[in-house]
Every structure is written in structure tokens, then in C-alpha cells.
CSV table of C-alpha atoms and ligand atoms in Angstrom, one decimal:
chain,number,residue,atom,x,y,z
A,1,UNK,CA,0.3,0.1,0.1
A,2,UNK,CA,1.4,3.3,-1.3
A,3,UNK,CA,0.7,6.4,1.0
A,4,UNK,CA,-1.8,8.5,-0.6
A,5,UNK,CA,-0.9,12.1,0.6
A,6,UNK,CA,-2.4,13.6,-2.1
A,7,UNK,CA,-5.7,12.7,-0.8
A,8,UNK,CA,-5.1,14.7,2.4
A,9,UNK,CA,-3.6,17.5,0.9
A,10,UNK,CA,-3.7,18.6,-3.0
A,11,UNK,CA,-1.6,21.4,-2.5
A,12,UNK,CA,1.7,19.4,-1.9
A,13,UNK,CA,4.1,19.2,-4.7
A,14,UNK,CA,7.0,17.3,-3.4
A,15,UNK,CA,7.8,14.4,-1.2
A,16,UNK,CA,10.4,12.1,0.5
A,17,UNK,CA,10.0,8.3,-0.4
A,18,UNK,CA,11.4,5.3,-0.1
A,19,UNK,CA,11.5,2.7,-3.8
A,20,UNK,CA,9.0,-0.4,-2.9
A,21,UNK,CA,9.1,-1.9,-5.8
A,22,UNK,CA,10.4,-2.2,-9.3
A,23,UNK,CA,7.9,-3.6,-12.0
A,24,UNK,CA,7.5,-3.8,-15.9
A,25,UNK,CA,5.1,-1.5,-15.2
A,26,UNK,CA,6.8,1.6,-13.0
A,27,UNK,CA,7.8,1.9,-10.1
A,28,UNK,CA,6.7,2.1,-6.5
A,29,UNK,CA,7.3,4.3,-3.0
A,30,UNK,CA,5.9,3.7,0.3
A,31,UNK,CA,4.2,7.4,-0.6
A,32,UNK,CA,4.0,9.7,-2.8
A,33,UNK,CA,1.9,13.0,-4.1
A,34,UNK,CA,1.7,11.4,-7.3
A,35,UNK,CA,-1.7,11.0,-8.1
A,36,UNK,CA,-3.1,7.8,-10.1
A,37,UNK,CA,-5.1,8.1,-13.3
A,38,UNK,CA,-8.4,7.3,-12.5
A,39,UNK,CA,-12.1,9.2,-11.9
A,40,UNK,CA,-11.5,10.7,-15.0
A,41,UNK,CA,-8.9,12.7,-14.0
A,42,UNK,CA,-5.0,12.1,-15.8
A,43,UNK,CA,-3.0,10.6,-14.0
A,44,UNK,CA,0.6,13.4,-12.9
A,45,UNK,CA,3.6,13.3,-14.3
A,46,UNK,CA,7.2,15.1,-12.7
A,47,UNK,CA,10.7,13.7,-11.6
A,48,UNK,CA,12.2,12.2,-8.9
A,49,UNK,CA,15.8,13.2,-7.6
A,50,UNK,CA,18.2,10.7,-6.3
A,51,UNK,CA,20.4,11.3,-3.6
A,52,UNK,CA,23.4,11.6,-5.8
A,53,UNK,CA,21.6,14.2,-7.9
A,54,UNK,CA,20.4,12.1,-10.2
A,55,UNK,CA,16.4,13.2,-12.0
A,56,UNK,CA,14.4,10.4,-13.5
A,57,UNK,CA,11.2,11.9,-16.0
A,58,UNK,CA,8.0,10.0,-14.8
A,59,UNK,CA,5.7,10.1,-17.7
A,60,UNK,CA,2.4,8.8,-15.8
A,61,UNK,CA,1.2,7.3,-12.8
A,62,UNK,CA,-1.7,4.5,-12.9
A,63,UNK,CA,-3.1,2.1,-10.3
A,64,UNK,CA,-1.8,-1.1,-10.2
A,65,UNK,CA,-2.7,-4.8,-10.0
A,66,UNK,CA,-3.3,-4.6,-6.8
A,67,UNK,CA,-5.5,-2.0,-4.6
A,68,UNK,CA,-3.5,0.5,-3.3
A,69,UNK,CA,-0.5,0.3,-5.7
A,70,UNK,CA,0.3,3.2,-7.3
A,71,UNK,CA,2.8,2.7,-10.4
A,72,UNK,CA,4.6,5.7,-11.5
A,73,UNK,CA,5.9,5.3,-15.0
A,74,UNK,CA,9.2,6.2,-16.4
A,75,UNK,CA,9.4,8.6,-19.7
A,76,UNK,CA,11.3,7.3,-23.1
A,77,UNK,CA,15.3,6.4,-22.6
A,78,UNK,CA,17.1,6.8,-19.0
A,79,UNK,CA,18.8,3.7,-19.3
A,80,UNK,CA,21.5,5.0,-16.8
A,81,UNK,CA,19.6,6.3,-13.9
A,82,UNK,CA,16.7,3.7,-14.4
A,83,UNK,CA,19.9,1.2,-13.9
A,84,UNK,CA,19.7,2.8,-10.5
A,85,UNK,CA,16.7,2.3,-9.2
A,86,UNK,CA,16.0,-0.3,-6.6
A,87,UNK,CA,13.4,-1.1,-3.6
A,88,UNK,CA,14.9,0.6,-0.7
A,89,UNK,CA,16.5,3.5,-2.1
A,90,UNK,CA,15.3,6.7,-1.3
A,91,UNK,CA,14.4,9.8,-3.8
A,92,UNK,CA,12.7,12.9,-3.3
A,93,UNK,CA,9.5,12.8,-5.6
A,94,UNK,CA,8.1,16.5,-7.4
A,95,UNK,CA,4.9,16.4,-9.3
A,96,UNK,CA,4.6,19.1,-12.4
A,97,UNK,CA,2.9,21.5,-10.6
A,98,UNK,CA,2.1,23.9,-13.7
A,99,UNK,CA,0.0,20.7,-15.3
A,100,UNK,CA,-1.2,19.6,-11.7
A,101,UNK,CA,-3.0,22.7,-11.1
A,102,UNK,CA,-4.6,22.9,-14.7
A,103,UNK,CA,-5.7,19.2,-13.4
A,104,UNK,CA,-7.3,20.5,-10.2
A,105,UNK,CA,-9.1,24.3,-12.0
A,106,UNK,CA,-11.1,21.5,-14.2
A,107,UNK,CA,-11.6,19.2,-11.8
A,108,UNK,CA,-13.2,21.1,-10.1
A,109,UNK,CA,-15.0,23.1,-12.6
A,110,UNK,CA,-16.7,19.7,-13.2
A,111,UNK,CA,-18.3,19.9,-9.8
A,112,UNK,CA,-19.7,23.4,-10.5
A,113,UNK,CA,-21.3,21.9,-13.3
A,114,UNK,CA,-22.8,19.0,-11.7
A,115,UNK,CA,-24.5,22.0,-9.7
A,116,UNK,CA,-25.2,24.0,-12.2
A,117,UNK,CA,-26.6,20.7,-14.8
A,118,UNK,CA,-28.7,18.3,-12.2
A,119,UNK,CA,-28.3,15.0,-14.4
A,120,UNK,CA,-26.7,11.7,-13.7
A,121,UNK,CA,-23.2,12.2,-15.0
A,122,UNK,CA,-22.5,8.8,-17.3
A,123,UNK,CA,-18.6,10.1,-18.2
A,124,UNK,CA,-15.7,12.2,-17.5
A,125,UNK,CA,-12.6,13.3,-19.0
A,126,UNK,CA,-10.3,15.7,-17.5
A,127,UNK,CA,-6.5,16.4,-18.9
A,128,UNK,CA,-4.2,19.2,-18.7
A,129,UNK,CA,-5.6,21.2,-22.2
A,130,UNK,CA,-9.2,20.5,-22.1
A,131,UNK,CA,-11.6,18.3,-19.8
A,132,UNK,CA,-15.3,16.9,-21.0
A,133,UNK,CA,-18.3,15.7,-18.9
A,134,UNK,CA,-21.2,13.9,-20.4
A,135,UNK,CA,-24.7,13.9,-19.0
A,136,UNK,CA,-27.4,11.6,-18.9
A,137,UNK,CA,-29.8,13.8,-20.9
A,138,UNK,CA,-31.6,14.7,-24.1
A,139,UNK,CA,-32.9,18.5,-23.3
A,140,UNK,CA,-30.5,20.9,-24.9
A,141,UNK,CA,-27.5,22.7,-23.0
A,142,UNK,CA,-27.3,26.5,-23.3
A,143,UNK,CA,-23.1,27.5,-23.2
A,144,UNK,CA,-24.1,31.1,-22.4
A,145,UNK,CA,-26.3,30.1,-19.1
A,146,UNK,CA,-23.5,27.9,-18.4
A,147,UNK,CA,-20.7,30.1,-19.0
A,148,UNK,CA,-22.2,32.8,-16.7
A,149,UNK,CA,-23.0,30.2,-14.1
A,150,UNK,CA,-19.9,29.2,-13.7
A,151,UNK,CA,-18.3,33.2,-13.7
A,152,UNK,CA,-20.5,33.6,-10.9
A,153,UNK,CA,-19.8,30.4,-8.7
A,154,UNK,CA,-15.6,31.2,-9.3
A,155,UNK,CA,-16.7,35.0,-8.8
A,156,UNK,CA,-18.9,34.2,-5.0
A,157,UNK,CA,-15.3,31.9,-4.0
A,158,UNK,CA,-16.8,29.2,-2.4
A,159,UNK,CA,-14.4,27.4,-0.2
A,160,UNK,CA,-13.8,23.5,-1.0
A,161,UNK,CA,-12.8,20.3,1.3
A,162,UNK,CA,-13.3,16.6,1.1
A,163,UNK,CA,-13.8,14.5,4.3
A,164,UNK,CA,-14.0,11.7,4.8
A,165,UNK,CA,-17.1,10.0,6.8
A,166,UNK,CA,-18.5,6.4,7.4
A,167,UNK,CA,-21.4,4.4,5.2
A,168,UNK,CA,-23.3,4.6,8.8
A,169,UNK,CA,-22.8,8.3,9.0
A,170,UNK,CA,-23.8,8.0,5.6
A,171,UNK,CA,-26.7,6.1,6.0
A,172,UNK,CA,-27.9,8.2,9.0
A,173,UNK,CA,-28.1,11.0,7.1
A,174,UNK,CA,-30.5,10.8,4.2
A,175,UNK,CA,-30.2,14.4,3.7
A,176,UNK,CA,-26.9,14.2,2.6
A,177,UNK,CA,-27.2,10.9,0.4
A,178,UNK,CA,-29.9,13.2,-1.5
A,179,UNK,CA,-27.8,16.1,-2.1
A,180,UNK,CA,-25.3,14.0,-3.3
A,181,UNK,CA,-25.4,14.0,-7.8
A,182,UNK,CA,-23.4,10.4,-7.7
A,183,UNK,CA,-24.4,7.5,-5.0
A,184,UNK,CA,-20.9,6.7,-3.3
A,185,UNK,CA,-19.1,3.1,-3.8
A,186,UNK,CA,-19.6,0.6,-1.1
A,187,UNK,CA,-18.2,-1.9,1.0
A,188,UNK,CA,-14.8,0.2,1.7
A,189,UNK,CA,-16.0,1.3,5.5
A,190,UNK,CA,-15.6,5.2,4.7
A,191,UNK,CA,-16.6,6.9,1.7
A,192,UNK,CA,-14.3,10.6,0.8
A,193,UNK,CA,-16.9,13.5,0.0
A,194,UNK,CA,-16.1,16.6,-1.5
A,195,UNK,CA,-17.9,19.5,-0.8
A,196,UNK,CA,-17.8,22.6,-2.7
A,197,UNK,CA,-20.0,24.6,0.4
A,198,UNK,CA,-23.1,26.0,-0.5
A,199,UNK,CA,-23.0,24.2,-4.0
A,200,UNK,CA,-21.8,20.5,-4.3
A,201,UNK,CA,-21.3,17.3,-2.3
A,202,UNK,CA,-20.3,14.0,-4.1
A,203,UNK,CA,-17.6,11.3,-3.3
A,204,UNK,CA,-14.7,12.0,-4.9
A,205,UNK,CA,-11.4,10.9,-4.8
A,206,UNK,CA,-10.1,13.6,-6.8
A,207,UNK,CA,-7.8,16.9,-6.3
A,208,UNK,CA,-9.1,19.7,-6.3
A,209,UNK,CA,-8.5,23.2,-5.8
A,210,UNK,CA,-8.5,24.9,-2.1
A,211,UNK,CA,-11.8,27.6,-3.3
A,212,UNK,CA,-13.6,28.2,-5.8
A,213,UNK,CA,-11.9,31.8,-6.9
A,214,UNK,CA,-9.0,29.3,-7.8
A,215,UNK,CA,-10.6,27.8,-11.0
A,216,UNK,CA,-9.7,31.4,-12.5
A,217,UNK,CA,-10.7,31.4,-16.0
A,218,UNK,CA,-12.2,28.4,-17.1
A,219,UNK,CA,-14.8,28.3,-19.8
A,220,UNK,CA,-17.4,26.0,-21.4
A,221,UNK,CA,-16.3,25.9,-24.9
A,222,UNK,CA,-18.8,23.6,-26.8
A,223,UNK,CA,-21.8,21.9,-25.8
A,224,UNK,CA,-22.7,18.4,-28.3
A,225,UNK,CA,-25.3,16.2,-28.3
A,226,UNK,CA,-22.9,12.9,-28.6
A,227,UNK,CA,-26.3,10.5,-28.3
A,228,UNK,CA,-29.9,10.6,-28.4
A,229,UNK,CA,-29.6,10.6,-24.2
A,230,UNK,CA,-26.3,12.1,-23.7
A,231,UNK,CA,-25.2,15.5,-23.8
A,232,UNK,CA,-21.1,16.7,-23.7
A,233,UNK,CA,-19.8,19.5,-21.8
A,234,UNK,CA,-16.2,20.6,-23.1
A,235,UNK,CA,-14.4,22.6,-20.7
A,236,UNK,CA,-11.2,25.1,-21.7
A,237,UNK,CA,-9.2,28.3,-20.5
A,238,UNK,CA,-10.0,31.4,-21.6
A,239,UNK,CA,-6.4,32.2,-21.2
A,240,UNK,CA,-3.6,31.7,-23.8
A,241,UNK,CA,-2.1,28.7,-23.1
A,242,UNK,CA,1.4,28.7,-20.8
A,243,UNK,CA,4.8,28.6,-21.8
B,1,LIG,ZN1,-14.4,15.7,-7.7
């Protein structure tokens, strides 16, 4: 099991850790700030700095075959530094902060969309350049109205926080369940819920900004009819691409 530092503090960019496993897929650590692809959100990229100063580029992060395994996938080449990686080795793991910030801004915006469009979600993809969210519905969506709604929720600066609740707590609070747009997975004993104060509450394991004001200029770039019962909302950044 890897300690998932990103679940408790999405602002953590770096951590010291120990290599616990080396496999054909990649490398595992005892603890990490790297988010593995999941819940629609892309996996983190970044680098590891070894004790002698050598740097290993990490191109992607995935869930491993067993629950709780997080696999850091190295980028191509790098044979010399790859040969140094072995269990027990200490590294400093550091994510690509700009890319992760873009994931967090988009991801938090998808929660705002869930509040603006109270329909079931049947697909989600969050990358550094765009995000898309598919809603199970056949009514048309108004792009300008959605953008006005997003701009209002960002300007209102709602705090964003997560907490863990037990399944018993969930069962004892029917009002909590009613306000959730997604039903949580059962059987794990506890559920991580993400609350945007006064706006949205739903189970979510992803990374988010701490306040809707931190989302900044994210806009709906496209609304598409994907099928008779699917409307797709595509998000982009209103400011020019960084770098
Ligand atoms: Zn989320």
C-alpha cells in the first residue's frame, strides 16, 4: 500500500519517499504526491531526484494491479538512471505543478457543472488542456447560460474541502445522500466526499483547488449532442496556454 499524500493535501508538490517495488510497469513508493489516473483525471507527471542528484523523469502515474498500488511510469530512454532504481532507495518525488494545477482547476469546475446541470454523469475526462463531462439527458444545454453560472460560482469564492465519512454516517443522514449527485462506492467502510460549500457535495477521490476563486478563467468551449441521451460539455481555459 502506498500512502496517498495527495488525498489529504492536493497542494503538496513534493515528498521524500522510499522505493518499495520495481516492476515491468514502473516503480512504487511507500508514499507519494503523484495522483494516479482515475475518476476521469489524468495521472501526474514529474520527476524523482535521487540521492546523488540524478533525475528520473516520470511520464505518467497509474493504479497498479492490486488495490492501493500506485505505479510511477518512467519516460522513454533514461537507461543510466533507470539502472540505479532499486527497492530501499530514497528519492525526492516532485510533480509537474503547472500541469497538476490545470487538472485541479478543471476537476473542480466539473463539480460546478454538476451543480448547474442536475443530471446523472455518465462520462468524464480531465486533461491539462481540456476537460469534458457527459450528462445523461436529452434536453438542450445553453452554453452562454452555463458560462454565466460558472463565472458566478467562481466569483462567489466558495471554499472547497474533502472529508471522510463512514458508511454508517451516510446511512444515518438521508439528507446528505439526497444532496449527492453521485452515489458512493460501498463496502470500503468509509467514503471520501468533496464539498463545495453551498454548491455541491459528492463522493470523489480526485484533486481539487481549495476555493472556487482559484479556478479562474475556465469556460465552456462546446456543448455537443453525443447521442440521443448524452449531452457533452467541453471545458477550456480562457487565458492563452502557458509557456
Ligand atoms: Zn472531484
